[in-house]
mmCIF file of C-alpha atoms in Angstrom:
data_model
loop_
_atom_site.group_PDB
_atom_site.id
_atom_site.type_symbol
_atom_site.label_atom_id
_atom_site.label_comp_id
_atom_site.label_asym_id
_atom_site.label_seq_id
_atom_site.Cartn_x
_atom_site.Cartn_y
_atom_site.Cartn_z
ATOM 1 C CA UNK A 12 42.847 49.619 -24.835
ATOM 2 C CA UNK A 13 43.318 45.715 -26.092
ATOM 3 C CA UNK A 14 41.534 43.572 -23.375
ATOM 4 C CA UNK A 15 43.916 40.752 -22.433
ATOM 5 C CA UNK A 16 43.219 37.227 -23.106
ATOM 6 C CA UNK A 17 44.079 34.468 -20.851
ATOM 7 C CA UNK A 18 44.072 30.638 -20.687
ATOM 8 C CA UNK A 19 42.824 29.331 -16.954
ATOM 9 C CA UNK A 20 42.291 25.492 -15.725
ATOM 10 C CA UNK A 21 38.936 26.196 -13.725
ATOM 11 C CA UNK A 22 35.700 25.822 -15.053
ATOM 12 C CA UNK A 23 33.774 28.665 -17.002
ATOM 13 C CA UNK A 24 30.290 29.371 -15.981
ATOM 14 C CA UNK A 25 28.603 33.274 -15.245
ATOM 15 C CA UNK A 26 28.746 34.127 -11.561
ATOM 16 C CA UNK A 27 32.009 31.808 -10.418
ATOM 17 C CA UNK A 28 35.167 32.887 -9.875
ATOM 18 C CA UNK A 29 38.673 31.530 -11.754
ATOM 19 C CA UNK A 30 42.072 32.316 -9.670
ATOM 20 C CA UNK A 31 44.956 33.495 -11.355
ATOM 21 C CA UNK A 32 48.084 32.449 -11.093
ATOM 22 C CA UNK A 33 51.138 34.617 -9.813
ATOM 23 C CA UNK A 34 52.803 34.839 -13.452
ATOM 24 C CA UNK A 35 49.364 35.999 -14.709
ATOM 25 C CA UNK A 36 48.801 38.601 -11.548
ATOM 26 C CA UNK A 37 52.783 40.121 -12.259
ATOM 27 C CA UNK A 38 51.590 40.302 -16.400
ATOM 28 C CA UNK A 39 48.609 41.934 -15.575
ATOM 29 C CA UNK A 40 49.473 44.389 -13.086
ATOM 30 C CA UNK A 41 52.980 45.093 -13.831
ATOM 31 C CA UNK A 42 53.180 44.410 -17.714
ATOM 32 C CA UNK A 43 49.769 45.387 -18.801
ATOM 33 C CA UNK A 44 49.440 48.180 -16.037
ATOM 34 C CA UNK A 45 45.525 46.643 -15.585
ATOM 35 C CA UNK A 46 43.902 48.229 -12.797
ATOM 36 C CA UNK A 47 41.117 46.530 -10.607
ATOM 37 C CA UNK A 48 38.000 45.887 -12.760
ATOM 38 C CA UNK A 49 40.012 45.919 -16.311
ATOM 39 C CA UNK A 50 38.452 43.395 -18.765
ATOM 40 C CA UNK A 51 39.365 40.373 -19.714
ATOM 41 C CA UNK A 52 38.939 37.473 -22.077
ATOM 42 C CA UNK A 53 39.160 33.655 -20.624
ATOM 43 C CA UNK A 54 39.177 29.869 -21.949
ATOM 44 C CA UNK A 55 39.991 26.480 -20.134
ATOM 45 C CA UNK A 56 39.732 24.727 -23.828
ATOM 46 C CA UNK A 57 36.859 23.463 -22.715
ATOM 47 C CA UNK A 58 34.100 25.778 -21.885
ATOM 48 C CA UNK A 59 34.394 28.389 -24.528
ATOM 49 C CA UNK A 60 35.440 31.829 -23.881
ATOM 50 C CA UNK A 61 34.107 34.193 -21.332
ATOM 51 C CA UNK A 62 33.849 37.632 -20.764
ATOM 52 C CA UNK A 63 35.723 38.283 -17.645
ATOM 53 C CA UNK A 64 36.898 40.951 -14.810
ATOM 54 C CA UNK A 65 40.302 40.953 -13.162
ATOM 55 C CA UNK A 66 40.558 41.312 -9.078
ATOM 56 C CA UNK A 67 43.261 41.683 -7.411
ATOM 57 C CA UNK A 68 43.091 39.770 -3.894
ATOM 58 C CA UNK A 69 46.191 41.286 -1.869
ATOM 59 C CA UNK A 70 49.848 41.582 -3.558
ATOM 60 C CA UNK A 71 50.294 37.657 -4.702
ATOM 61 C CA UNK A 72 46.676 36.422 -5.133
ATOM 62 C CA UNK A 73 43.970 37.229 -8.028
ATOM 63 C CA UNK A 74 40.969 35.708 -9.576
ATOM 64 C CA UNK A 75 38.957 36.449 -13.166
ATOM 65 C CA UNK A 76 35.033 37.234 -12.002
ATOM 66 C CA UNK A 77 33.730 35.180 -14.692
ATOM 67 C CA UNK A 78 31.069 37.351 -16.696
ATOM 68 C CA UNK A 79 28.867 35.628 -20.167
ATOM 69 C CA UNK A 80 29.892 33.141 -22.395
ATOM 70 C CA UNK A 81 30.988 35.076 -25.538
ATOM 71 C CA UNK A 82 31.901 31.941 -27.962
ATOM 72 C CA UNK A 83 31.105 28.650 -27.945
ATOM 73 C CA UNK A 84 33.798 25.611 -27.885
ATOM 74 C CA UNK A 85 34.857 24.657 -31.423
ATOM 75 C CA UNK A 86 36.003 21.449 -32.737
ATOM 76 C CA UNK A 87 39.136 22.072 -34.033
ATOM 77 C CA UNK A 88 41.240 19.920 -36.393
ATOM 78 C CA UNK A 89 42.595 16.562 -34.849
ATOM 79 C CA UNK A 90 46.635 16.807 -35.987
ATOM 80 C CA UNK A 91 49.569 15.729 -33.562
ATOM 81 C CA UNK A 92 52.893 16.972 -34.516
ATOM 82 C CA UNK A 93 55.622 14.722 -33.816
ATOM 83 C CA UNK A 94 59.221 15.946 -33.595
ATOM 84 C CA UNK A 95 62.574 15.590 -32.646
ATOM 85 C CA UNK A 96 63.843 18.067 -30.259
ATOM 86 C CA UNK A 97 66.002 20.568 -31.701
ATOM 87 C CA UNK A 98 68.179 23.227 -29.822
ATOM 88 C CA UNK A 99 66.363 25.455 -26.682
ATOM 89 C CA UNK A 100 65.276 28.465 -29.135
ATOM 90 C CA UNK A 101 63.930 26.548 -32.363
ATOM 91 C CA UNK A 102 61.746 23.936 -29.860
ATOM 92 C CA UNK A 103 60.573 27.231 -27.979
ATOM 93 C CA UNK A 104 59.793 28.235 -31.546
ATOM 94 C CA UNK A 105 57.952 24.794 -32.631
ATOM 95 C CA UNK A 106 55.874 25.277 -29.971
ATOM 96 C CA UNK A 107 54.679 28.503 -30.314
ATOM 97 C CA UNK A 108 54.136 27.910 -34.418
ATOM 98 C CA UNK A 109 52.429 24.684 -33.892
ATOM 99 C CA UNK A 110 49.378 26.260 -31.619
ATOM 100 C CA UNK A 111 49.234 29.078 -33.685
ATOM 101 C CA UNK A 112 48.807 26.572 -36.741
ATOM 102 C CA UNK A 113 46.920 24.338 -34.804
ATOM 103 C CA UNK A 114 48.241 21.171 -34.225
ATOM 104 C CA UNK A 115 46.133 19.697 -30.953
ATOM 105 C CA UNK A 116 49.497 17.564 -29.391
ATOM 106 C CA UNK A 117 53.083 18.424 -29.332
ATOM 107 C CA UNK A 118 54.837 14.761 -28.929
ATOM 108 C CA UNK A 119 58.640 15.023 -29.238
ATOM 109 C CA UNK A 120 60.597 11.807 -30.371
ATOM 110 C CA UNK A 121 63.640 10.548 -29.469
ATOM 111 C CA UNK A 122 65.448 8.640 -32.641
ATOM 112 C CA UNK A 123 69.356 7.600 -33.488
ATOM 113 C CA UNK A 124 70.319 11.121 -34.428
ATOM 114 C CA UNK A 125 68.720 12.990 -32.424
ATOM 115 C CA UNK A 126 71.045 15.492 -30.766
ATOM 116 C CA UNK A 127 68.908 17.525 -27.574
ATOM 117 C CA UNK A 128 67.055 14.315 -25.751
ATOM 118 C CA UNK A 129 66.359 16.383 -22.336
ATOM 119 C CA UNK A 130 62.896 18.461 -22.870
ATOM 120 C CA UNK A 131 61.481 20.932 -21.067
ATOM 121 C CA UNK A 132 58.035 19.968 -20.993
ATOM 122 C CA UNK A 133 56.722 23.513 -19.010
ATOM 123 C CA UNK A 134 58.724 25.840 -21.002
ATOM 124 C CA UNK A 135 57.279 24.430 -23.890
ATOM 125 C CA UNK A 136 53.965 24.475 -22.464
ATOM 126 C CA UNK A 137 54.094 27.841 -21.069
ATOM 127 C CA UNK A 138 55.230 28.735 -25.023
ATOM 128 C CA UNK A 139 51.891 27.015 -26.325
ATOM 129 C CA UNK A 140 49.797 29.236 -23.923
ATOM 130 C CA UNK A 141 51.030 32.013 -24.418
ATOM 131 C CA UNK A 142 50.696 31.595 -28.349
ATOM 132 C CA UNK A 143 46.932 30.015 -27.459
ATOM 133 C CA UNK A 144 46.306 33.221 -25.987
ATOM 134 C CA UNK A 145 47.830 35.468 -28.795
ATOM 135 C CA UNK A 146 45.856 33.598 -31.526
ATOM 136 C CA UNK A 147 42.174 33.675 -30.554
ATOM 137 C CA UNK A 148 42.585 29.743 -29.797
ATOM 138 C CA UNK A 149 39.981 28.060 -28.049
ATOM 139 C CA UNK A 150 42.093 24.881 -26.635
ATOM 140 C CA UNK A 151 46.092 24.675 -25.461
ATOM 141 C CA UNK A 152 47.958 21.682 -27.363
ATOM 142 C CA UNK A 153 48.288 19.210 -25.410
ATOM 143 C CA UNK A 154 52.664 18.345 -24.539
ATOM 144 C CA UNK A 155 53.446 15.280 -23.822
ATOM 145 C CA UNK A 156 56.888 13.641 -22.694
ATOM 146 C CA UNK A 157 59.541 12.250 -25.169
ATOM 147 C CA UNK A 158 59.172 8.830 -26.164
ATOM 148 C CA UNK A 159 61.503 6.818 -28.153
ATOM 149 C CA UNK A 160 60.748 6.325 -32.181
ATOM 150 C CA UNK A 161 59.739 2.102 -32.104
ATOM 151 C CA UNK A 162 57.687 2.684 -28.834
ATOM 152 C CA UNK A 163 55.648 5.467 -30.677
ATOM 153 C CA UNK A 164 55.003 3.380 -33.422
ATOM 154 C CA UNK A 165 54.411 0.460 -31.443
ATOM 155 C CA UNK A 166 52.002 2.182 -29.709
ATOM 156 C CA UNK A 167 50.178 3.788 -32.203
ATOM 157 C CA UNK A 168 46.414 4.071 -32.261
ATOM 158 C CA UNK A 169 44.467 2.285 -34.853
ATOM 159 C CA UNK A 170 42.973 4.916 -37.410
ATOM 160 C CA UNK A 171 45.386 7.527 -37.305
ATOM 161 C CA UNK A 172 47.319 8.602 -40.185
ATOM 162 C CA UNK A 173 50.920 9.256 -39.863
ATOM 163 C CA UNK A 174 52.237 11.913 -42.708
ATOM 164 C CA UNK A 175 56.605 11.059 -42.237
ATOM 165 C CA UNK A 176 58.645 14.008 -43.340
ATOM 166 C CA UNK A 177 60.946 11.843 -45.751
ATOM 167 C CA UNK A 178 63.657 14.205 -46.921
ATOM 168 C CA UNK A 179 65.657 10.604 -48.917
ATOM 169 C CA UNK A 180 63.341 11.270 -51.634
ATOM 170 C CA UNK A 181 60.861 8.225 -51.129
ATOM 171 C CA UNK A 182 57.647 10.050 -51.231
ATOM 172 C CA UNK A 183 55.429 12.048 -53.526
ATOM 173 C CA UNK A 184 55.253 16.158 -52.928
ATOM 174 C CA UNK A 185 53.047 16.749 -49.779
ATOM 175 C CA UNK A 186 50.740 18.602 -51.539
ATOM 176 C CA UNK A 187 50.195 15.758 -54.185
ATOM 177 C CA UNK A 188 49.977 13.341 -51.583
ATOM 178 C CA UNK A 189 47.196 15.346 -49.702
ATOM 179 C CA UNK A 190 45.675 16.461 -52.668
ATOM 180 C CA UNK A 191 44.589 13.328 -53.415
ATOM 181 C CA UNK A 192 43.280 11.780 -50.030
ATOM 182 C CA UNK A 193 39.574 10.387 -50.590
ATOM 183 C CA UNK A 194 37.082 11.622 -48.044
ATOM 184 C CA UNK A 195 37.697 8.910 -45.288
ATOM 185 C CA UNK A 196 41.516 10.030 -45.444
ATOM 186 C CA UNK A 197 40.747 13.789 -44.948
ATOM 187 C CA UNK A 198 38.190 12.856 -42.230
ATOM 188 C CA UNK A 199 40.620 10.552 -40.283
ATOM 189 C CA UNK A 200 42.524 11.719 -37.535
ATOM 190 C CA UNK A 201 46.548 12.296 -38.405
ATOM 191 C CA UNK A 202 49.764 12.710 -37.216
ATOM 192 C CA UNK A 203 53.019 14.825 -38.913
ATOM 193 C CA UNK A 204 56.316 13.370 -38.065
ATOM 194 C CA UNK A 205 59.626 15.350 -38.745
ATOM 195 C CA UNK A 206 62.827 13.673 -37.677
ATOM 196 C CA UNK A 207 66.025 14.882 -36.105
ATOM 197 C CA UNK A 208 68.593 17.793 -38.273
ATOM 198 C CA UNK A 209 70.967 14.025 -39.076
ATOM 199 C CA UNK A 210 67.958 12.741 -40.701
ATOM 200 C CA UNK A 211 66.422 9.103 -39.418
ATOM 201 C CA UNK A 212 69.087 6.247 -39.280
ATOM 202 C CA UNK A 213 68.545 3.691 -42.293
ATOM 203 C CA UNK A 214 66.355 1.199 -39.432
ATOM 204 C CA UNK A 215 63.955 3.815 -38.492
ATOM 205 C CA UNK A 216 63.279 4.514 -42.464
ATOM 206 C CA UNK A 217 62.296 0.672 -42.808
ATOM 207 C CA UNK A 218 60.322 0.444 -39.624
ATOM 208 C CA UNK A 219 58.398 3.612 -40.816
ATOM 209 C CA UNK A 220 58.184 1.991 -44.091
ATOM 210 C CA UNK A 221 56.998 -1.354 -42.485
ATOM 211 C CA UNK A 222 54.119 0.979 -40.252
ATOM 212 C CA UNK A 223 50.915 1.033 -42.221
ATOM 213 C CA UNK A 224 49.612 4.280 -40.624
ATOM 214 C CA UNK A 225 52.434 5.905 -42.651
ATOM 215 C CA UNK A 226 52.291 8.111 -45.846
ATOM 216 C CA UNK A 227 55.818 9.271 -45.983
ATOM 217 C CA UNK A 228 56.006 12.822 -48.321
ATOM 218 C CA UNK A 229 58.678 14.821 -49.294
ATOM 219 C CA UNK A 230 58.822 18.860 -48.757
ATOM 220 C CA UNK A 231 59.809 20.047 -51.770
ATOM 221 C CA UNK A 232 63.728 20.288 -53.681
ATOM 222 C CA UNK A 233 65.550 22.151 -50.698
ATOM 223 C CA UNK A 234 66.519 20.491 -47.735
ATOM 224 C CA UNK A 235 64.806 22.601 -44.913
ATOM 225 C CA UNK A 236 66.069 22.873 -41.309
ATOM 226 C CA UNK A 237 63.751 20.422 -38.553
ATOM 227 C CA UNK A 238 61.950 23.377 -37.642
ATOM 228 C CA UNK A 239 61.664 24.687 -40.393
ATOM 229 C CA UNK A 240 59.850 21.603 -42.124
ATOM 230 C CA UNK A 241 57.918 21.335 -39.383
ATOM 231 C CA UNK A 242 56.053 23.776 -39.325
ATOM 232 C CA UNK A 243 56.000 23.702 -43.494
ATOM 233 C CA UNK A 244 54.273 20.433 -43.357
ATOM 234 C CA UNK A 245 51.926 21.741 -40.590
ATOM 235 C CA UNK A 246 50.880 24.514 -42.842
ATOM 236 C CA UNK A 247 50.616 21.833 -46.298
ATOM 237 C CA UNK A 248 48.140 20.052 -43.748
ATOM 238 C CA UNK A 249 45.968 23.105 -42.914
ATOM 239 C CA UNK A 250 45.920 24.056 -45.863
ATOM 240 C CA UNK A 251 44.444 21.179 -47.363
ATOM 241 C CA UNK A 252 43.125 18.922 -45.228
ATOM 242 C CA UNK A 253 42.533 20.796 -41.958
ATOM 243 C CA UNK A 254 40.814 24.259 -40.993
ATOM 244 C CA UNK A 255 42.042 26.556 -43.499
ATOM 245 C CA UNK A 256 39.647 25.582 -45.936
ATOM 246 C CA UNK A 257 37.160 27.701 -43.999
ATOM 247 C CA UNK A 258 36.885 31.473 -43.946
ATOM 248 C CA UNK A 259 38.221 33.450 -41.443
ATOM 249 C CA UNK A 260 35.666 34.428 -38.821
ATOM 250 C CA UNK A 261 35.618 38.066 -36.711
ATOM 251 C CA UNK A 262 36.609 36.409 -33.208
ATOM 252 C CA UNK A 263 36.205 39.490 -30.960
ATOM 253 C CA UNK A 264 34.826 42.959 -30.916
ATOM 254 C CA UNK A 265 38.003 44.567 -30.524
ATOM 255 C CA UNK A 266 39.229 41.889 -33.249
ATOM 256 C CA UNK A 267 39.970 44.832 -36.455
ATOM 257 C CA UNK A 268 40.801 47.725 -33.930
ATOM 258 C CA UNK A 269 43.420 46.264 -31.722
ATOM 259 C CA UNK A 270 46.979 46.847 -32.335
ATOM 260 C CA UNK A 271 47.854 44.295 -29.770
ATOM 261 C CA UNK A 272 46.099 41.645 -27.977
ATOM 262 C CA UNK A 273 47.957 40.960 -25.060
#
């Protein structure tokens, strides 16, 4: 049996106690069919992950008794991706690609052509923890409200790298352009921004153009859905700036046995 893995906001330490919500109690009892005592895996992004035991306390209360420590917190690459919202499915779907690829904040962005400008900030949370807890992820990206195109830039800290999505031709392949960073651009925190299906309006090209954080790329000779070139550029980054340079590590000890991981 696959032990279930779950994301919880209290602290991790052996002896304590985290509750679980009522979504997680319903999953546990009445999707997973875990009785009383059934293992479990934990993180809070902060602490690690735990070896844990679930309790039921009544019909709408539970906690995780919080067992040893069984990985440490890892750093993990520092990558924001920045996109406009698309339609209910495909952002549910950006969200749940981007943690599994790793990007550490999901920041939508309102511009001229942007069709969907209402978010729904805990759906697309709930889509990030769920994929957190699919993928052996330590941390939860972090989602943060819509803000407008200029007041991003405007606002935009000094030393991060902005990688623009430019699909009007007036950057070099992604993988060229990454290729060739020198070591203080592939140790500098960055950002990937992917604008709206219409493409930006001709004034948000020249005040991306104007932003020195910028690097605008292009993705390739097909023109690729919002979603879609999300998450390509996402990957390009991994790949070759970011954490897929390493190995990949045997996270748990059910890791090559498990069919599922729920």
């Amino acid at each position: 049996m696959s032990v279930s893995r779950l994301y919880v906001e209290a602290d991790l330490v052996t002896g304590g106690e985290a509750p679980l919500g009522e979504a997680q109690l319903h999953y546990l009892r009445h999707v997973m069919r875990r009785p009383d005592g059934a293992p479990l895996r934990l993180f809070n992004g902060r602490d690690g992950e735990w070896r844990g035991t679930f309790e039921a306390r009544g019909k709408k209360a539970a906690v995780a008794l919080i067992g040893e420590r069984l990985r440490e917190q890892q750093p993990e690459p520092d990558v924001w991706l920045c996109f406009a919202p698309v339609k209910r499915a495909r952002i549910d779907y950006i969200a749940e690609k981007a943690t599994e690829l790793g990007a550490a904040a999901l920041q939508p962005v309102l511009t001229r052509h942007t069709i969907v400008e209402r978010v729904n900030l805990e759906r697309l949370r709930d889509n990030a923890i769920e994929a957190a807890e699919q993928t052996e992820r330590l941390t939860v990206p972090e989602v943060r409200a819509p803000v407008e195109l200029a007041t991003l830039l405007t606002q935009w800290p000094a030393g991060r790298r902005l990688l623009m999505c430019d699909e009007t031709g007036g950057g070099p392949p992604i993988a060229e352009a990454l290729a060739g960073l020198d070591h203080e651009g592939r140790a500098a925190p960055w950002a990937i921004l992917v604008g709206p299906e219409g493409g930006f309006a001709e004034q948000e090209l020249a005040l991306l153009r104007r932003t020195p954080a910028v690097m605008a790329v292009g993705l390739g000779t097909r023109i690729l859905r919002a979603d879609t070139a999300a998450l390509a550029a996402l990957t390009c980054w991994q790949a070759l700036v970011g954490d897929w340079r390493h190995p990949t590590p045997r996270l748990a000890v059910d890791y090559r046995t498990a069919k599922t991981r729920g």
